[in-house]
Coordinates of C-alpha atoms (C1' of nucleotides) in Angstrom, one line a residue:
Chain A
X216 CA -28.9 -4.1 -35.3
X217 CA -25.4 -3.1 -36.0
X218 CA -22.8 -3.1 -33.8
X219 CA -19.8 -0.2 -34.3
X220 CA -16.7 -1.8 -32.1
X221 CA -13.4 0.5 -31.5
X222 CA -10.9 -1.8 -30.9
X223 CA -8.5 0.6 -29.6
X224 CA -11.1 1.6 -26.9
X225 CA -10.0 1.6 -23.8
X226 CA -13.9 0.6 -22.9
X227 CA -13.2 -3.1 -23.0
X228 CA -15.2 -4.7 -26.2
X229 CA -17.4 -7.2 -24.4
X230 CA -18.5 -3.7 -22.4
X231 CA -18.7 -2.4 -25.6
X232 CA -21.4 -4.5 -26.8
X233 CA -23.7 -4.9 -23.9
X234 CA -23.8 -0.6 -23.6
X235 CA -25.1 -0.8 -27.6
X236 CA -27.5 -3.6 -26.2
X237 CA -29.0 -1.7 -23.7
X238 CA -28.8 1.8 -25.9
X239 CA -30.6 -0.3 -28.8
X240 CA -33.3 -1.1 -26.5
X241 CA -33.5 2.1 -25.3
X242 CA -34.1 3.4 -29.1
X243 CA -36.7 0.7 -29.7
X244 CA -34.1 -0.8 -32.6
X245 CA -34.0 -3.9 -30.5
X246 CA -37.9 -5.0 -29.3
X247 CA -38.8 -7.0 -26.5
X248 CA -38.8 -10.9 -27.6
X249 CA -36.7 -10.1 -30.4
X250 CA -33.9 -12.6 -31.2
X251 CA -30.1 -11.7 -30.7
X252 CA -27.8 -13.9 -32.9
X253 CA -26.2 -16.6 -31.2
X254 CA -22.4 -16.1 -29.2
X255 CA -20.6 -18.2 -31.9
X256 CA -22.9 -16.1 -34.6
X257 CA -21.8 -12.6 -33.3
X258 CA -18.3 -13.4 -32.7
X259 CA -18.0 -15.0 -35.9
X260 CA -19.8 -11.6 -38.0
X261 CA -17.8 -9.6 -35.8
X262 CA -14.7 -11.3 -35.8
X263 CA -13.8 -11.8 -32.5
X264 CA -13.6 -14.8 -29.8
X265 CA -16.7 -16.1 -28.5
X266 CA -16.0 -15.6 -25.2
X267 CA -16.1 -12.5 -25.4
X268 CA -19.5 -12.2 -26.4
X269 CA -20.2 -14.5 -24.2
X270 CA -19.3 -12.6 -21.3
X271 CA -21.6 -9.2 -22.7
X272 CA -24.4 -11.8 -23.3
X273 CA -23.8 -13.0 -19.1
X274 CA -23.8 -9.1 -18.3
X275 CA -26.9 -8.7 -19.8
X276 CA -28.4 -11.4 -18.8
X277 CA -27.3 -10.7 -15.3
X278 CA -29.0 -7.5 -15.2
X279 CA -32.1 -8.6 -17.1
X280 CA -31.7 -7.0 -20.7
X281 CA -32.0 -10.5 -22.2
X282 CA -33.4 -14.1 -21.1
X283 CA -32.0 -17.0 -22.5
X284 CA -33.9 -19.8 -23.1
X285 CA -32.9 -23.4 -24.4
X286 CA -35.6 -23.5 -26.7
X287 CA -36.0 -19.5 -27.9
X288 CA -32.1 -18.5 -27.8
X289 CA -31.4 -15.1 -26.6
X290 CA -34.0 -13.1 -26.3
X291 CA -34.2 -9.1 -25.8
X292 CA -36.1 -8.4 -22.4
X293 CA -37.4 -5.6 -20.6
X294 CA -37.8 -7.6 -17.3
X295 CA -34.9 -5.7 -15.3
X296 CA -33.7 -7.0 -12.3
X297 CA -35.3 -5.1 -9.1
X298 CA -33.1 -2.4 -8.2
X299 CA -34.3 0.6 -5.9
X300 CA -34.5 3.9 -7.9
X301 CA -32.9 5.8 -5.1
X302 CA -30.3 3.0 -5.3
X303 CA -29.9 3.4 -9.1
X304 CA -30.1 7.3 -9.0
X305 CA -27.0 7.3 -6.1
X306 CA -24.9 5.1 -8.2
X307 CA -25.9 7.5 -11.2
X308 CA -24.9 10.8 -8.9
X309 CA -21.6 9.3 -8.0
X310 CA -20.5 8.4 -11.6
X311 CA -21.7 11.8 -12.8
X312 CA -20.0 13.9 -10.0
X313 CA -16.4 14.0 -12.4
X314 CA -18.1 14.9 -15.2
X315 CA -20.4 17.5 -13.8
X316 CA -17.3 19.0 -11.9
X317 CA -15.4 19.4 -15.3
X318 CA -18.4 20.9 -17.1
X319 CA -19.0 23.2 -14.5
X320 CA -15.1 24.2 -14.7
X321 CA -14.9 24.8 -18.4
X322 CA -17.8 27.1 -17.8
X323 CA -20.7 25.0 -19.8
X324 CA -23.7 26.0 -18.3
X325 CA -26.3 24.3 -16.4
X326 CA -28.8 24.5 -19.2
X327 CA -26.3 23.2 -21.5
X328 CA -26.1 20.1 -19.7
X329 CA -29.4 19.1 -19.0
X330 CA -30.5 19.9 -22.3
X331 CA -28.1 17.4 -23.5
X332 CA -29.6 14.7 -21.3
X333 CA -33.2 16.3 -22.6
X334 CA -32.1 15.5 -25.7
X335 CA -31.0 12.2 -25.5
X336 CA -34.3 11.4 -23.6
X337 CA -36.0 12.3 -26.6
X338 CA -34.2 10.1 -28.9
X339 CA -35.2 7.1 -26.5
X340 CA -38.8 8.6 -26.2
X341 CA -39.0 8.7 -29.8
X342 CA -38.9 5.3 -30.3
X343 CA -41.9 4.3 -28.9
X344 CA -44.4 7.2 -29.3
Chain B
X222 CA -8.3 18.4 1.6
X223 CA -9.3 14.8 2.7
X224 CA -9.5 11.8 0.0
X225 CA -11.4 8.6 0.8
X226 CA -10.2 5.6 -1.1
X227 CA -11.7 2.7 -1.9
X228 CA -9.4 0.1 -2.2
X229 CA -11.9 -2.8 -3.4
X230 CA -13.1 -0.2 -6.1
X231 CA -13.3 -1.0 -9.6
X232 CA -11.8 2.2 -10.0
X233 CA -8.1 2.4 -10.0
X234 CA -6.6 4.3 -7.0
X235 CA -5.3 7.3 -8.8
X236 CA -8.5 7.4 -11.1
X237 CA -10.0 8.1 -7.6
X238 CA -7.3 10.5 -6.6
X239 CA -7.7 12.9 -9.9
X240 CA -11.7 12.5 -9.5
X241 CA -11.8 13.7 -6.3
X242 CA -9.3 16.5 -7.0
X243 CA -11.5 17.8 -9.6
X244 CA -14.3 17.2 -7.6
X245 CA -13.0 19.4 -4.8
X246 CA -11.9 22.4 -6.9
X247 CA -15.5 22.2 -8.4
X248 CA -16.7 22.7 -4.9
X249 CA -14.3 24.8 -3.9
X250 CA -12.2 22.8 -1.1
X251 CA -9.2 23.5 -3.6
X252 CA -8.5 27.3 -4.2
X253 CA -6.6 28.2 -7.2
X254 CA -3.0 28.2 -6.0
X255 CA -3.2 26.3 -3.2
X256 CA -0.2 23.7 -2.8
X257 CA -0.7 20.6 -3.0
X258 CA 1.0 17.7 -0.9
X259 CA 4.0 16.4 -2.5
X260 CA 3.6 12.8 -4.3
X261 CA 5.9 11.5 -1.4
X262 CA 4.0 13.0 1.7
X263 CA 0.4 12.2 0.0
X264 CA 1.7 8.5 -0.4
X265 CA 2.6 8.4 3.2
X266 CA -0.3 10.0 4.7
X267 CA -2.4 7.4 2.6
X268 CA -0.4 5.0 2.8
X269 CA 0.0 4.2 -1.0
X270 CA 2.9 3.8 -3.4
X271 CA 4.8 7.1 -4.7
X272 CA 3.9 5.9 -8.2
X273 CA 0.6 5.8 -7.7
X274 CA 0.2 9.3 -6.5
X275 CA 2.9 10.6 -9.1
X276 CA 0.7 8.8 -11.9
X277 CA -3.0 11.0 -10.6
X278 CA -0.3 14.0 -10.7
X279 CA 0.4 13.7 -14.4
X280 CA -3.2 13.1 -15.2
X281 CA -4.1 16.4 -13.6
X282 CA -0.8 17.8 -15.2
X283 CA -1.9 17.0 -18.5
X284 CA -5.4 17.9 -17.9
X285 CA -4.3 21.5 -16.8
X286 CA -5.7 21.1 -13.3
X287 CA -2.6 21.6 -11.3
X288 CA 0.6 23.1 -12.6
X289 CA 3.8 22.0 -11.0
X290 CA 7.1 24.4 -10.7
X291 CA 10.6 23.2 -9.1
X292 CA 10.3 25.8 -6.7
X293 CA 6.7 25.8 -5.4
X294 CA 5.7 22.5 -6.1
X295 CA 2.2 20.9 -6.9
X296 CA -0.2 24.0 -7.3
X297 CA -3.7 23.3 -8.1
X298 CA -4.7 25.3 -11.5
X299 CA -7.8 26.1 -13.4
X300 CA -5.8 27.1 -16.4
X301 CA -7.1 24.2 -18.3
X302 CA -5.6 22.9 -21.8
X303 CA -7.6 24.2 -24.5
X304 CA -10.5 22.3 -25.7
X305 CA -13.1 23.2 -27.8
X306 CA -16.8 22.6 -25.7
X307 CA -18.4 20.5 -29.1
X308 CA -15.3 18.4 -28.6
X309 CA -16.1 18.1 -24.9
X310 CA -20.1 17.8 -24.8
X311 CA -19.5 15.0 -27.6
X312 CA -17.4 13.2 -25.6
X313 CA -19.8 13.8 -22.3
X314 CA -23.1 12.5 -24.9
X315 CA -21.4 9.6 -25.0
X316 CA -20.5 8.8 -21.5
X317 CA -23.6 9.4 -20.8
X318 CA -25.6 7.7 -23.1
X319 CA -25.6 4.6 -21.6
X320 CA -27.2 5.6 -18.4
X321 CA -29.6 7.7 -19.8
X322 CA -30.6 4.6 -21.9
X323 CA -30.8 2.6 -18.8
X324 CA -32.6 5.4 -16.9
X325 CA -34.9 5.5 -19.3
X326 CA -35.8 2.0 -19.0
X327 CA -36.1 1.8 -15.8
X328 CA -38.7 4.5 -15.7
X329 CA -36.7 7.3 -14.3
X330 CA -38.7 10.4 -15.5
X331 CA -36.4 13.3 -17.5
X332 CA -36.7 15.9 -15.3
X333 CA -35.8 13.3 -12.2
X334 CA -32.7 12.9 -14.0
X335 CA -32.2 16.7 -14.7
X336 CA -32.7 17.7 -11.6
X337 CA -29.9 15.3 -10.2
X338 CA -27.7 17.1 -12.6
X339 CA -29.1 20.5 -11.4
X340 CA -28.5 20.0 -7.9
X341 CA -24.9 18.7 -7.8
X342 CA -24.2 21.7 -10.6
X343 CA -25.7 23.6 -7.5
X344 CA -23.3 22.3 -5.1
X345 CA -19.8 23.8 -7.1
X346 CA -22.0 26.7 -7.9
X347 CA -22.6 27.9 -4.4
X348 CA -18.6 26.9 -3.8
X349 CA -18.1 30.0 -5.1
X350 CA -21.1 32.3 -4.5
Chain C
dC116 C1' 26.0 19.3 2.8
dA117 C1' 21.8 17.2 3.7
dT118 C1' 17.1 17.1 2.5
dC119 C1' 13.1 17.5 -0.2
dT120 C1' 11.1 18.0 -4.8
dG121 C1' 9.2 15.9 -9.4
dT122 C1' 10.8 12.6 -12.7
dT123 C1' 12.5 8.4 -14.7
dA124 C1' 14.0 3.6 -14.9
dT125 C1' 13.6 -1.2 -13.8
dA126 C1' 11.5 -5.2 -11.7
dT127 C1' 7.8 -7.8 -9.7
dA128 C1' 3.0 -9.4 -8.5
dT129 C1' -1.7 -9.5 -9.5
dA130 C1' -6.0 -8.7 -12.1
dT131 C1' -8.3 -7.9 -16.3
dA132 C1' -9.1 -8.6 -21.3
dG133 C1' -9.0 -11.4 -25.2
dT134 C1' -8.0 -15.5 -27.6
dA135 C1' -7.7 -20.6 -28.4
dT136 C1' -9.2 -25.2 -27.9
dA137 C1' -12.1 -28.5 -25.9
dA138 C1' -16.0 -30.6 -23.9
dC139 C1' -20.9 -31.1 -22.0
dA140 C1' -26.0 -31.3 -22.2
dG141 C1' -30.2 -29.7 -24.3
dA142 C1' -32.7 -28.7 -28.6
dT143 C1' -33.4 -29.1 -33.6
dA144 C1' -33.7 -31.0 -38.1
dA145 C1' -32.4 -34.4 -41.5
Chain D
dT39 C1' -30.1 -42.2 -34.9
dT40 C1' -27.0 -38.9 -36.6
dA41 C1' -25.5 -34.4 -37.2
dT42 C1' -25.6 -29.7 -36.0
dC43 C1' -26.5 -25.8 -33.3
dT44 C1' -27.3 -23.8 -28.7
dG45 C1' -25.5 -21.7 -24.0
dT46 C1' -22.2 -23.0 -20.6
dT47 C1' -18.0 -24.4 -18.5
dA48 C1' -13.1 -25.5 -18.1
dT49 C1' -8.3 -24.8 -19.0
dA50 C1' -4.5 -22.4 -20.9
dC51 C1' -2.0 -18.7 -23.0
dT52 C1' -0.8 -13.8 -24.2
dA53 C1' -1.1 -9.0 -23.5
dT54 C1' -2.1 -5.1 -20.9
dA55 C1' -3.3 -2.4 -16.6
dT56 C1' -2.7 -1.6 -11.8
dA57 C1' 0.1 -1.3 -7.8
dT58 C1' 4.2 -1.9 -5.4
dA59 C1' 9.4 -1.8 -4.5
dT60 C1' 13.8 0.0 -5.0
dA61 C1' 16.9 3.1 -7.0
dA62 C1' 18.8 7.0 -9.1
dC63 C1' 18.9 11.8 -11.2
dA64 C1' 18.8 16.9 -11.2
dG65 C1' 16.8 21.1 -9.3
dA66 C1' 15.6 23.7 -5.2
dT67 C1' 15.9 24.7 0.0
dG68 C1' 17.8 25.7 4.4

DNA sequence: CATCTGTTATATATATAGTATAACAGATAA
DNA sequence: TTATCTGTTATACTATATATATAACAGATG
């Protein structure tokens, strides 16, 4: 899978790389058990330090998206860490309450934005009908 | 208008300022017009730095949401700066993509996501009903 | 005149992001 | 065994972002 870095984000890069992760599992381009290259590996193809994807690798591995084993490497996973939905869905509502209130604001409609998320969903759904 | 701050946030003080500014003119706690408290007086009541204020100010500024005059201060404003809704929806896809993706994974169901959107869009909405 | 306003400038302290170099222990292959 | 690759950890450095502190300026107000 490749990876499209802007380095004059302001979304750091090693955040960067764990969102495509996650989005790449998401669109079934990355499978479960599938093998991500090694920290060195991707730092060297992308050209950046090794800490750095280091640190996306620990972020994903502290949420669950990948398992690392001596033997296997880095492997994609699906085995997230528990985490109550109504948890997940209040974190979700607070870091959607700005972006809602500026929609809402510039007058896009309530349809508009949910068929955007609709949308998306499908692109994730697609990928493993 | 009351703000609550949290200083252990990951989100920077005035980021949390300028949301919840938005925020309250989406819900209708902020009327156009309505005068906001000088970057001095809002420091002091919070008991933050000037600078800190004065920096969520020129966010909004910029932004369009308040409009500030010599003689009648910070006035909140809806007269936002121009911006074409592709532009914005594009840039709302992908701030969102990422939680949908994870969403997704984690079995949240479309319209449970949807309907999150369509009940905070209902909170501004009946601001103003 | 005194006071308040937004604004700007400068300085400092702390945290974060990214890089650089090095080392360790486990696994792998020659 | 030797060599190489793995994730991981440690240390150090630079650059930037955040927040504070102090000061000053020009316009407006009473």
């Amino acid at each position: 899978m490749l990876l499209h870095l802007e380095f004059e984000s302001n979304i750091p890069i090693y955040k960067q790389i764990s969102n495509q992760i996650v989005v790449g599992i998401a669109k079934g381009d990355l499978v479960e058990g599938e093998e991500l290259p090694s920290v060195r590996q991707m730092a060297s193809d992308i050209g950046i330090n090794m800490h750095t994807v280091n640190k996306a690798y620990g972020i994903l591995k502290q949420a669950g998206w990948v398992t690392i084993h001596r033997k296997k490497g880095v492997l994609v996973s699906t085995n997230l860490k528990a985490q109550e939905d109504y948890l997940f869905l209040g974190a979700l509502r607070d870091l959607l309450e700005v972006s809602i209130a500026e929609a809402f604001l510039r007058g896009i409609k309530k349809c508009e934005f949910t068929k955007l998320i609709e949308e998306k969903y499908n692109e994730f759904e697609g990928g493993i009908s």
